[in-house]
Amino acid sequence: MSSSSSLGASFAIDMNDFSLLRFIPIWRRHFLSWRRYWLSSLMFAVGEPFIYMLGLGYGLGRLVPELGGMSYMMFVASGTLAFSIVNGATFEGMYSAFARMQIQRTWDAILNAPMSLSDVVLAEWTFAASKSVLSCVTFVGALVLLGISREWTLLLVVPAALLIGAVFAAIALIMCSVAKGYEFFSYWFSLGIMPLAMISGVFFPMSELPKALQTVSYCLPMSHAVDLVRPLLQGKISASVGLNIAVLAAYAIGGFGVAMALFRRRFAN
Amino acid sequence: MWGARMSSVLRFSDVRKSFGKGDAKREVVRGLSLAVQGGQCFGFLGPNGAGKTTSLRMALGQTEPDSGLIELLGYTMPADARRAREKVGVVPQMDNLDPDFTVEENLIVYSRYFGMSDSVAKSKVPALLEFAGLSGREKSNIAELSGGMKRRLTIARALVNDPAFIVLDEPTTGLDPQARHLIWDRLKALRAKGKTLLLTTHFMDEAERLCDHLAVVDNGVLIAQGSPRELIEKTIEPDVVEVYGDNVAALKDRVSAFATRVEVSGETLFAYTTTPKPLTDVLAQFQGIRVLHRPANLEDVFIKLTGRELRD
Ligand SMILES: Nc1ncnc2c1ncn2[C@@H]1O[C@H](COP(=O)(O)OP(=O)(O)O)[C@@H](O)[C@H]1O
Ligand SMILES: [Mg+2]
């Protein structure tokens, strides 16, 4: 029997028995474990973007008076907030999910209980997206404390973070599903996420980029994440909010589908 | 026949499984058929790489057979795997307790996977820990537990859903004798409660002590089965004479006339016989050797069936 037909069979089995809620106890397991490490975990995802923000905002901000109709501090704060949201899901979906799958064998333990692989992956996905929300709440709290923004629209960053988190959690899980070890994740971070941030308007406006690169960036999810988040710091809603949400939702659902298929292949034996 | 089928908890018929593709393809389970009856302690024996873990994973619906039929508690596997696992307890070969959690949290978190509410999950903890000999350890971290304690906690975790059928993959490998005896004691207690057990092991003393029925597999093929007594009687001569010395190989010819089979392994000679007296009389004439006469055991059966070469 070829592996593709057995993959098809197990997929059919899973679909027959699919449940949208069964993953919740697994999500709660991850949350309980996070509560033990919340400080270091937040430092990891929020600390770095926050330092970029302070360094660039207070440093470069003196040289660059205004950017895209806002202070540079506001520009870079909104960009790095989006970036910290991306980070939250990315770290969780790569390093933590891989540890649970491959190192601690948590997935194996769960799969001995009446859970299926789709429950396990759904829990990883939703939990990694929740980590984006946690990153976001921490970052926004700091912005409010520092007085960088105190708009009511900051509340809308939370649902935005969930959506953006869902996108980057799915992408991180795709990386996790094909990874042999942790090194692979540093490559994705340095050669994927960082360059993506550079061309997506996190640190400087996309209008400074060559036209072709702008088009590429426009087709990728991070620019839409930045677009969605940036105006919320100024009490405004993105002019292209519908498009931003549609593109992000498409990436989230498509990405999750791809991740699920790849995990099925990895677990076929 | 029909009745026997009804009472079997797990059934394999002509199950095959291979790993790898093309030239690297290797069939590791090759037409396995067996049945575990309710209330039995079924021992699944075989050297390393025989296909024991792979067979258990197929039984639990975690990997799909290439062909053949598997039925677990009346459910067809792997199609109904999730539903079947609601009623099964699993003790995996590799420890996978949650290192982030305490003893108690490990049990509660695992209970939730079976759909239990927090309060039901919590209420089960004391009895489970008592059974595992871990009372008072509720708040201990996993890292503080010894190997034997971890295994016992893993067994307790496999019991959260009060399963009728418990699968244990090498439950005592890597444990010291005291810890092994404690585990055996717990497994006997489960057996006494009427649970059906399926365990893999390569310790013959363990199999002989615990199991009612044994299946010996090698290279993915079932090579013998029966009760420990039956296997010994059926497979092997009742008496074994072991001879230790520097040059026991030289004795081989002198001894063969008095034994059915003679094997030399390193500095030990094994003579298998139905009439030990003439043999021991002959051996008494030699200087510089030590002789041990004992009844045949399961280890002898295992060695006869699977050979003396190292596996791995
Ligand atoms: N997922 C897998 N992919 C490839 N080979 C495997 C896989 N699982 C087991 N094997 C191989 O199958 C054989 C049987 O393994 P296993 O069932 O673990 O044996 P046992 O438990 O009896 O020691 C071994 O040679 C092992 O290397
Ligand atoms: Mg094994």
Coordinates of C-alpha atoms and ligand atoms in Angstrom, one line a residue:
Chain A
M1 CA 0.0 0.0 0.0
S2 CA 1.5 3.4 -0.9
S3 CA 2.0 5.9 1.8
S4 CA -0.2 8.4 0.0
S5 CA -3.3 6.1 0.2
S6 CA -2.7 5.3 3.8
L7 CA -2.4 9.0 4.5
G8 CA -5.7 9.5 2.7
A9 CA -7.3 6.8 4.8
S10 CA -6.1 8.2 8.1
F11 CA -7.2 11.7 7.0
A12 CA -10.7 10.2 6.3
I13 CA -10.7 8.6 9.8
D14 CA -9.8 11.9 11.4
M15 CA -12.4 13.9 9.5
N16 CA -15.1 11.4 10.6
D17 CA -14.2 11.9 14.2
F18 CA -13.3 15.5 14.1
S19 CA -14.3 17.6 17.0
L20 CA -13.8 21.4 17.4
L21 CA -13.7 21.3 21.2
R22 CA -11.8 18.2 22.2
F23 CA -8.5 20.1 22.1
I24 CA -9.5 22.3 25.1
P25 CA -7.9 20.0 27.8
I26 CA -4.7 20.0 25.8
W27 CA -4.8 23.8 25.5
R28 CA -5.2 24.0 29.2
R29 CA -2.2 21.7 29.7
H30 CA -0.1 24.2 27.7
F31 CA -1.5 27.1 29.7
L32 CA -0.8 25.4 33.0
S33 CA 2.8 24.8 31.9
W34 CA 3.1 28.4 30.6
R35 CA 2.0 29.7 34.0
R36 CA 5.2 28.2 35.4
Y37 CA 7.4 30.0 32.9
W38 CA 5.4 33.1 32.1
L39 CA 8.1 35.6 32.9
S40 CA 10.9 34.1 30.9
S41 CA 8.5 33.2 28.1
L42 CA 7.3 36.8 27.9
M43 CA 10.8 38.3 28.0
F44 CA 11.6 36.1 25.1
A45 CA 8.8 37.2 22.8
V46 CA 8.2 40.8 24.0
G47 CA 11.6 41.9 25.3
E48 CA 13.4 42.0 22.0
P49 CA 10.8 44.0 20.1
F50 CA 10.5 46.3 23.1
I51 CA 14.2 47.0 23.1
Y52 CA 14.1 47.7 19.4
M53 CA 11.2 50.1 20.0
L54 CA 13.0 52.0 22.8
G55 CA 16.3 52.1 21.0
L56 CA 15.0 53.1 17.6
G57 CA 12.2 55.3 18.9
Y58 CA 14.2 57.4 21.3
G59 CA 17.5 57.2 19.3
L60 CA 16.4 57.5 15.6
G61 CA 13.3 59.4 16.7
R62 CA 15.5 62.5 17.2
L63 CA 16.8 62.4 13.7
V64 CA 13.5 61.4 12.0
P65 CA 10.9 64.0 12.9
E66 CA 7.9 62.4 11.3
L67 CA 7.0 59.3 9.3
G68 CA 3.7 58.6 7.5
G69 CA 1.9 61.3 9.4
M70 CA 3.0 60.2 12.8
S71 CA 6.0 60.6 15.1
Y72 CA 8.8 58.0 14.5
M73 CA 8.2 56.8 18.0
M74 CA 4.6 56.0 17.2
F75 CA 5.6 54.5 13.9
V76 CA 8.2 52.1 15.4
A77 CA 6.0 51.4 18.5
S78 CA 3.2 50.2 16.3
G79 CA 5.6 48.2 14.0
T80 CA 7.3 46.5 16.9
L81 CA 4.0 45.8 18.6
A82 CA 2.9 43.9 15.4
F83 CA 6.3 42.2 15.5
S84 CA 6.0 41.1 19.1
I85 CA 2.6 39.6 18.2
V86 CA 4.3 37.7 15.4
N87 CA 7.0 36.6 17.8
G88 CA 4.7 35.3 20.4
A89 CA 3.1 32.7 18.1
T90 CA 6.3 32.0 16.2
F91 CA 8.3 31.0 19.3
E92 CA 5.5 28.9 20.7
G93 CA 4.7 27.1 17.4
M94 CA 8.3 26.3 16.7
Y95 CA 10.4 25.8 19.9
S96 CA 7.8 24.9 22.4
A97 CA 5.7 22.7 20.1
F98 CA 8.8 20.9 18.9
A99 CA 9.9 20.3 22.5
R100 CA 6.5 18.8 23.2
M101 CA 6.4 16.7 20.0
Q102 CA 10.0 15.5 19.9
I103 CA 11.8 16.0 23.1
Q104 CA 9.4 15.6 26.0
R105 CA 7.1 13.3 24.0
T106 CA 4.1 15.1 25.4
W107 CA 2.2 14.4 22.1
D108 CA 2.8 10.7 22.4
A109 CA 1.4 10.7 25.9
I110 CA -1.7 12.6 24.7
L111 CA -2.1 10.3 21.7
N112 CA -2.4 7.4 24.2
A113 CA -5.5 9.0 25.5
P114 CA -8.7 9.3 23.4
M115 CA -7.2 12.2 21.4
S116 CA -6.4 12.3 17.7
L117 CA -3.5 14.1 16.0
S118 CA -5.9 16.8 14.8
D119 CA -6.8 17.6 18.5
V120 CA -3.1 17.9 19.3
V121 CA -2.3 20.2 16.4
L122 CA -5.4 22.3 17.0
A123 CA -4.3 22.8 20.6
E124 CA -0.8 23.8 19.5
W125 CA -2.3 26.2 16.9
T126 CA -4.8 27.9 19.3
F127 CA -2.3 28.0 22.1
A128 CA 0.4 29.6 20.0
A129 CA -2.1 32.2 18.8
S130 CA -3.0 32.8 22.5
K131 CA 0.6 33.5 23.2
S132 CA 0.4 36.3 20.6
V133 CA -2.4 37.8 22.6
L134 CA -0.3 37.5 25.8
S135 CA 2.6 39.2 24.1
C136 CA 0.3 41.9 22.8
V137 CA -1.3 42.6 26.1
T138 CA 2.1 42.9 27.8
F139 CA 3.4 45.2 25.0
V140 CA 0.3 47.4 25.0
G141 CA 0.4 47.7 28.8
A142 CA 3.9 49.0 28.5
L143 CA 2.9 51.5 25.8
V144 CA 0.1 52.8 28.0
L145 CA 2.4 53.1 31.0
L146 CA 5.0 55.0 28.9
G147 CA 2.3 57.2 27.6
I148 CA 3.2 56.4 24.0
S149 CA -0.5 55.6 23.2
R150 CA -3.6 55.7 25.3
E151 CA -6.3 55.4 22.7
W152 CA -9.4 53.2 23.3
T153 CA -8.7 51.5 20.0
L154 CA -5.8 49.7 21.7
L155 CA -8.5 47.3 22.9
L156 CA -9.0 46.2 19.3
V157 CA -5.4 45.1 19.2
V158 CA -6.4 42.1 21.2
P159 CA -8.6 40.5 18.5
A160 CA -6.2 41.6 15.9
A161 CA -3.4 39.8 17.8
L162 CA -5.5 36.6 17.9
L163 CA -5.9 36.7 14.1
I164 CA -2.2 37.6 13.4
G165 CA -1.2 35.0 16.0
A166 CA -3.2 32.4 14.1
V167 CA -1.3 33.1 10.9
F168 CA 2.1 33.0 12.4
A169 CA 1.3 30.0 14.6
A170 CA 0.3 28.1 11.5
I171 CA 3.5 29.1 9.7
A172 CA 5.6 28.2 12.8
L173 CA 3.8 24.8 12.9
I174 CA 4.6 24.2 9.3
M175 CA 8.3 24.7 10.2
C176 CA 7.9 22.5 13.2
S177 CA 6.3 19.7 11.2
V178 CA 9.3 19.4 9.0
A179 CA 12.0 20.2 11.5
K180 CA 14.7 17.7 12.6
G181 CA 16.0 19.9 15.4
Y182 CA 16.0 23.3 16.9
E183 CA 18.7 24.8 14.5
F184 CA 16.2 24.8 11.7
F185 CA 14.1 27.4 13.7
S186 CA 17.0 29.8 14.0
Y187 CA 17.3 29.7 10.2
W188 CA 13.6 30.5 9.7
F189 CA 13.8 33.3 12.2
S190 CA 16.9 34.9 10.8
L191 CA 16.2 34.2 7.1
G192 CA 12.4 34.3 7.2
I193 CA 10.8 36.4 9.9
M194 CA 13.5 39.1 10.2
P195 CA 13.7 39.9 6.4
L196 CA 9.9 39.8 6.3
A197 CA 9.8 42.4 9.1
M198 CA 12.2 44.6 7.1
I199 CA 9.9 44.6 4.0
S200 CA 6.6 44.8 5.9
G201 CA 6.8 48.3 7.3
V202 CA 7.8 47.3 10.8
F203 CA 10.8 49.7 11.1
F204 CA 10.4 51.9 8.1
P205 CA 7.6 52.6 5.5
M206 CA 7.1 50.1 2.7
S207 CA 7.0 53.1 0.3
E208 CA 10.8 53.3 0.6
L209 CA 11.1 49.8 -1.0
P210 CA 11.5 49.1 -4.7
K211 CA 8.1 48.6 -6.4
A212 CA 8.6 44.9 -7.0
L213 CA 9.4 44.3 -3.3
Q214 CA 6.4 46.2 -2.3
T215 CA 4.2 43.9 -4.4
V216 CA 5.8 40.9 -2.8
S217 CA 5.3 42.3 0.7
Y218 CA 1.7 43.1 -0.1
C219 CA 1.0 39.4 -0.9
L220 CA 2.6 38.3 2.4
P221 CA 0.8 38.4 5.8
M222 CA 3.1 40.5 7.9
S223 CA 2.4 43.8 6.0
H224 CA -1.3 43.2 6.6
A225 CA -0.6 42.6 10.3
V226 CA 1.3 45.9 10.5
D227 CA -1.4 47.7 8.5
L228 CA -4.1 46.3 10.8
V229 CA -2.3 47.2 14.1
R230 CA -0.6 50.6 13.3
P231 CA -3.7 52.9 13.1
L232 CA -5.1 51.4 16.3
L233 CA -2.4 53.2 18.3
Q234 CA -3.6 56.5 16.9
G235 CA -7.2 55.9 17.6
K236 CA -8.0 55.0 14.0
I237 CA -9.0 51.9 12.1
S238 CA -7.0 50.7 9.1
A239 CA -8.4 52.1 5.8
S240 CA -8.0 48.6 4.3
V241 CA -9.3 46.7 7.4
G242 CA -11.5 44.3 5.3
L243 CA -8.6 43.4 3.0
N244 CA -6.2 43.0 5.9
I245 CA -8.6 40.7 7.7
A246 CA -9.4 38.7 4.6
V247 CA -5.7 38.1 3.7
L248 CA -4.8 37.2 7.3
A249 CA -7.7 34.8 7.6
A250 CA -6.8 33.1 4.4
Y251 CA -3.2 32.7 5.5
A252 CA -4.3 31.4 8.9
I253 CA -6.7 28.8 7.5
G254 CA -4.5 27.8 4.6
G255 CA -1.5 27.6 6.8
F256 CA -3.2 25.5 9.4
G257 CA -4.4 23.1 6.6
V258 CA -0.8 22.7 5.3
A259 CA 0.6 22.2 8.8
M260 CA -2.0 19.6 9.6
A261 CA -1.2 17.7 6.4
L262 CA 2.5 17.8 7.1
F263 CA 2.1 16.6 10.7
R264 CA -0.1 13.7 9.3
R265 CA 2.7 12.8 7.0
R266 CA 5.2 13.0 9.8
F267 CA 3.1 10.8 12.0
A268 CA 2.0 8.4 9.3
N269 CA 4.4 5.8 10.8
Chain B
M1 CA -14.9 -20.6 18.3
W2 CA -17.5 -17.8 18.2
G3 CA -17.5 -17.7 22.0
A4 CA -13.7 -17.5 22.1
R5 CA -13.9 -14.6 19.7
M6 CA -16.4 -12.8 21.8
S7 CA -14.2 -12.8 24.9
S8 CA -11.0 -11.7 23.1
V9 CA -10.0 -8.2 24.0
L10 CA -7.5 -7.8 21.3
R11 CA -7.3 -9.7 18.0
F12 CA -4.7 -9.6 15.3
S13 CA -5.3 -11.5 12.1
D14 CA -2.5 -11.7 9.6
V15 CA -1.2 -8.3 10.4
R16 CA 1.7 -6.9 8.3
K17 CA 3.7 -3.7 8.6
S18 CA 6.7 -2.4 6.9
F19 CA 8.8 0.8 7.3
G20 CA 10.8 2.6 4.6
K21 CA 10.5 2.8 0.9
G22 CA 12.2 1.2 -2.1
D23 CA 15.4 -0.7 -1.2
A24 CA 15.2 0.5 2.4
K25 CA 11.8 -1.1 2.8
R26 CA 11.7 -3.6 5.6
E27 CA 8.8 -5.6 6.9
V28 CA 9.0 -5.6 10.7
V29 CA 5.7 -7.3 11.4
R30 CA 5.1 -10.3 9.1
G31 CA 1.7 -11.9 9.2
L32 CA 1.1 -11.8 13.0
S33 CA -2.1 -13.4 14.3
L34 CA -2.9 -13.6 18.0
A35 CA -5.7 -13.1 20.5
V36 CA -5.6 -11.7 24.0
Q37 CA -8.5 -13.1 26.1
G38 CA -10.3 -11.1 28.8
G39 CA -8.8 -11.4 32.2
Q40 CA -5.5 -12.7 30.9
C41 CA -2.0 -11.3 31.5
F42 CA -0.6 -11.7 28.1
G43 CA 3.1 -11.5 27.6
F44 CA 4.5 -10.4 24.3
L45 CA 8.1 -11.6 24.2
G46 CA 10.9 -11.0 21.7
P47 CA 14.4 -9.7 21.3
N48 CA 15.1 -6.0 20.6
G49 CA 13.7 -5.0 17.2
A50 CA 11.3 -8.0 17.0
G51 CA 8.4 -5.7 16.3
K52 CA 6.8 -5.6 19.8
T53 CA 6.4 -1.8 20.1
T54 CA 5.2 -1.5 16.5
S55 CA 2.6 -4.2 17.1
L56 CA 1.4 -2.4 20.2
R57 CA 1.2 0.9 18.3
M58 CA -0.9 -0.8 15.7
A59 CA -3.1 -2.3 18.4
L60 CA -3.7 1.2 19.7
G61 CA -4.4 2.7 16.3
Q62 CA -1.3 4.9 16.3
T63 CA 0.1 3.4 13.2
E64 CA -1.7 1.7 10.4
P65 CA -1.0 -1.9 9.3
D66 CA -0.2 -2.4 5.7
S67 CA -2.7 -5.3 5.7
G68 CA -4.6 -7.6 8.1
L69 CA -7.2 -7.0 10.7
I70 CA -7.0 -5.6 14.2
E71 CA -9.8 -5.5 16.7
L72 CA -9.5 -3.8 20.1
L73 CA -12.4 -4.2 22.5
G74 CA -14.7 -4.9 19.6
Y75 CA -13.6 -1.8 17.7
T76 CA -11.9 -2.0 14.3
M77 CA -8.5 -0.3 14.4
P78 CA -7.4 2.2 13.4
A79 CA -10.8 3.4 12.3
D80 CA -12.3 3.6 15.8
A81 CA -9.0 4.1 17.6
R82 CA -10.0 7.1 19.6
R83 CA -13.2 5.5 20.9
A84 CA -11.3 2.3 21.7
R85 CA -8.6 4.2 23.6
E86 CA -11.3 5.6 26.0
K87 CA -11.3 2.2 27.6
V88 CA -7.6 1.4 27.5
G89 CA -4.7 2.3 29.7
V90 CA -1.3 2.7 28.2
V91 CA 2.2 2.6 29.8
P92 CA 4.6 3.5 27.0
Q93 CA 8.1 2.2 26.7
M94 CA 9.6 5.7 27.0
D95 CA 8.7 7.8 30.0
N96 CA 6.7 10.8 28.9
L97 CA 5.4 12.2 32.1
D98 CA 5.0 16.0 32.1
P99 CA 8.3 17.4 33.6
D100 CA 6.7 20.8 34.2
F101 CA 4.0 19.4 36.5
T102 CA 3.8 17.9 39.9
V103 CA 2.8 14.3 40.5
E104 CA -0.8 15.3 41.2
E105 CA -1.0 17.7 38.2
N106 CA 0.2 15.0 35.9
L107 CA -2.8 12.9 36.9
I108 CA -5.3 15.7 36.7
V109 CA -4.1 17.0 33.3
Y110 CA -4.2 13.4 31.9
S111 CA -7.7 12.8 33.3
R112 CA -9.0 15.8 31.5
Y113 CA -8.0 14.2 28.2
F114 CA -10.7 11.6 28.9
G115 CA -13.3 14.3 29.3
M116 CA -13.3 14.4 33.1
S117 CA -14.1 17.6 34.9
D118 CA -11.5 19.0 37.2
S119 CA -13.4 17.9 40.3
V120 CA -13.8 14.3 39.2
A121 CA -10.1 14.3 38.1
K122 CA -9.0 15.6 41.5
S123 CA -11.2 13.1 43.4
K124 CA -9.4 10.3 41.7
V125 CA -5.9 11.3 42.7
P126 CA -5.7 9.9 46.2
A127 CA -6.7 6.3 45.3
L128 CA -4.4 6.3 42.3
L129 CA -1.4 7.5 44.3
E130 CA -2.2 5.1 47.0
F131 CA -2.2 2.3 44.4
A132 CA 1.1 3.5 43.0
G133 CA 2.7 3.7 46.5
L134 CA 3.1 7.5 46.0
S135 CA 0.8 8.8 48.7
G136 CA 2.2 12.0 50.2
R137 CA 4.0 12.7 46.9
E138 CA 1.2 14.8 45.4
K139 CA 3.3 18.0 45.3
S140 CA 6.6 16.5 44.2
N141 CA 8.1 17.5 40.9
I142 CA 8.8 14.8 38.4
A143 CA 12.5 15.4 38.6
E144 CA 12.5 14.5 42.3
L145 CA 11.2 11.0 41.6
S146 CA 13.3 7.9 41.2
G147 CA 13.0 5.8 38.0
G148 CA 10.8 3.3 39.8
M149 CA 8.5 6.0 41.1
K150 CA 8.2 7.5 37.7
R151 CA 7.2 4.1 36.3
R152 CA 4.6 3.7 39.0
L153 CA 3.2 7.1 38.4
T154 CA 3.0 6.3 34.7
I155 CA 1.0 3.2 35.6
A156 CA -1.2 5.3 37.9
R157 CA -1.7 7.7 34.9
A158 CA -2.7 4.8 32.7
L159 CA -5.5 4.0 35.3
V160 CA -7.2 7.4 35.4
N161 CA -10.0 6.1 33.2
D162 CA -10.4 2.9 35.1
P163 CA -9.6 0.9 32.0
A164 CA -10.5 -2.8 31.5
F165 CA -7.5 -3.4 29.4
I166 CA -4.0 -2.1 30.1
V167 CA -1.1 -2.2 27.7
L168 CA 2.5 -2.0 29.1
D169 CA 5.5 -1.7 26.9
E170 CA 8.6 -3.0 28.8
P171 CA 7.3 -1.7 32.2
T172 CA 10.4 -2.7 34.2
T173 CA 13.3 -2.1 31.7
G174 CA 16.0 0.0 33.3
L175 CA 14.8 -0.5 36.9
D176 CA 16.7 -2.0 39.8
P177 CA 15.5 -5.3 41.3
Q178 CA 13.6 -3.6 44.2
A179 CA 11.8 -1.3 41.9
R180 CA 10.9 -4.2 39.5
H181 CA 9.5 -6.3 42.4
L182 CA 7.3 -3.3 43.4
I183 CA 6.0 -3.0 39.8
W184 CA 5.3 -6.8 39.6
D185 CA 3.4 -6.5 42.8
R186 CA 1.2 -3.7 41.3
L187 CA 0.6 -5.6 38.1
K188 CA -0.4 -8.7 40.1
A189 CA -2.9 -6.5 42.0
L190 CA -4.4 -5.2 38.7
R191 CA -4.6 -8.8 37.5
A192 CA -6.4 -9.7 40.7
K193 CA -9.0 -7.0 40.1
G194 CA -9.8 -8.7 36.8
K195 CA -8.1 -6.3 34.4
T196 CA -6.7 -7.7 31.2
L197 CA -3.0 -6.9 30.8
L198 CA -0.8 -7.0 27.7
L199 CA 2.9 -6.5 28.4
T200 CA 6.0 -6.7 26.4
T201 CA 9.2 -7.7 28.0
H202 CA 12.5 -9.3 27.4
F203 CA 12.9 -10.4 31.0
M204 CA 12.0 -14.0 31.2
D205 CA 11.6 -14.1 34.9
E206 CA 9.1 -11.3 34.6
A207 CA 7.1 -13.1 32.0
E208 CA 7.2 -16.4 34.0
R209 CA 6.0 -14.7 37.1
L210 CA 3.3 -12.5 35.7
C211 CA 1.9 -14.0 32.6
D212 CA -0.8 -16.6 31.9
H213 CA -0.1 -16.7 28.2
L214 CA 3.0 -15.9 26.2
A215 CA 3.6 -15.1 22.6
V216 CA 7.2 -15.1 21.4
V217 CA 7.9 -13.1 18.3
D218 CA 11.2 -12.8 16.4
N219 CA 11.7 -10.7 13.2
G220 CA 8.0 -9.9 13.2
V221 CA 6.9 -13.5 13.2
L222 CA 5.1 -15.4 16.0
I223 CA 7.3 -18.4 16.7
A224 CA 5.7 -19.9 19.7
Q225 CA 2.9 -19.4 22.2
G226 CA 1.3 -20.9 25.2
S227 CA 1.4 -20.7 29.0
P228 CA 5.0 -20.5 30.5
R229 CA 4.7 -24.1 31.7
E230 CA 3.5 -25.3 28.3
L231 CA 6.2 -23.5 26.5
I232 CA 8.9 -25.0 28.7
E233 CA 7.5 -28.5 28.4
K234 CA 6.8 -28.2 24.7
T235 CA 10.0 -26.6 23.6
I236 CA 12.8 -27.8 25.8
E237 CA 14.3 -30.7 27.8
P238 CA 13.4 -30.5 31.5
D239 CA 16.9 -30.4 32.9
V240 CA 19.8 -28.1 32.2
V241 CA 23.4 -28.7 33.4
E242 CA 25.6 -25.6 33.2
V243 CA 29.4 -26.1 33.3
Y244 CA 31.8 -23.2 34.0
G245 CA 35.5 -23.3 33.4
D246 CA 38.4 -22.1 31.3
N247 CA 38.2 -24.5 28.5
V248 CA 34.7 -25.9 28.6
A249 CA 34.5 -26.1 24.8
A250 CA 36.9 -29.0 25.0
L251 CA 34.4 -30.9 27.1
K252 CA 31.7 -30.6 24.4
D253 CA 32.4 -34.0 22.8
R254 CA 32.7 -35.9 26.1
V255 CA 29.4 -34.5 27.2
S256 CA 27.3 -34.8 24.0
A257 CA 26.7 -38.5 24.4
F258 CA 24.8 -37.7 27.7
A259 CA 22.7 -34.8 26.5
T260 CA 20.1 -34.0 23.9
R261 CA 21.8 -30.7 23.0
V262 CA 25.0 -29.0 24.0
E263 CA 25.8 -25.3 23.5
V264 CA 28.9 -23.4 24.4
S265 CA 28.7 -19.7 25.0
G266 CA 31.9 -18.0 26.2
E267 CA 33.1 -19.9 29.2
T268 CA 29.9 -21.6 29.9
L269 CA 28.6 -24.9 28.5
F270 CA 24.9 -25.6 28.5
A271 CA 23.8 -29.3 28.3
Y272 CA 20.1 -29.9 27.9
T273 CA 18.9 -33.4 28.9
T274 CA 16.0 -35.5 30.0
T275 CA 18.2 -37.8 32.2
P276 CA 20.7 -35.6 34.1
K277 CA 22.2 -38.3 36.4
P278 CA 24.6 -40.0 34.0
L279 CA 25.7 -36.5 32.8
T280 CA 26.5 -35.1 36.3
D281 CA 28.3 -38.4 37.1
V282 CA 30.6 -37.9 34.1
L283 CA 31.2 -34.3 34.9
A284 CA 32.1 -35.2 38.5
Q285 CA 35.3 -36.8 37.1
F286 CA 36.7 -33.5 35.8
Q287 CA 38.9 -31.1 37.8
G288 CA 38.7 -27.3 37.5
I289 CA 35.1 -26.9 36.5
R290 CA 32.0 -25.9 38.3
V291 CA 28.7 -27.6 37.6
L292 CA 25.2 -26.3 38.1
H293 CA 22.2 -28.6 37.6
R294 CA 18.8 -26.8 37.4
P295 CA 15.4 -27.3 35.9
A296 CA 14.8 -25.7 32.5
N297 CA 13.2 -22.2 32.5
L298 CA 11.7 -19.7 30.2
E299 CA 15.1 -18.2 29.4
D300 CA 16.2 -21.5 27.9
V301 CA 13.1 -21.5 25.8
F302 CA 13.7 -18.0 24.6
I303 CA 17.3 -18.7 23.8
K304 CA 16.4 -21.9 21.9
L305 CA 13.8 -20.1 19.9
T306 CA 15.6 -16.8 19.2
G307 CA 19.3 -17.9 19.3
R308 CA 22.2 -16.6 21.2
E309 CA 23.4 -13.8 19.0
L310 CA 23.2 -10.2 20.2
R311 CA 20.4 -8.1 18.8
D312 CA 20.2 -4.4 18.5
Ligands
LIG1 N1 8.7 4.7 12.8 C1 9.6 3.8 12.3 N2 10.3 4.0 11.2 C2 11.2 3.1 10.7 N3 11.5 2.0 11.3 C3 10.9 1.7 12.5 C4 10.0 2.6 13.1 N4 9.5 2.1 14.2 C5 10.2 0.9 14.4 N5 11.0 0.7 13.3 C6 11.9 -0.5 13.2 O1 11.1 -1.6 13.3 C7 11.8 -2.7 13.9 C8 10.9 -3.1 15.1 O2 10.9 -2.1 16.1 P1 10.1 -2.2 17.4 O3 8.7 -2.5 17.1 O4 10.3 -1.0 18.2 O5 10.8 -3.5 18.1 P2 10.8 -3.9 19.6 O6 9.8 -3.1 20.4 O7 10.4 -5.4 19.6 O8 12.1 -3.8 20.2 C9 13.1 -2.1 14.4 O9 14.1 -2.6 13.5 C10 12.9 -0.6 14.3 O10 14.2 0.0 13.9
MG2 MG 10.0 -1.8 22.0

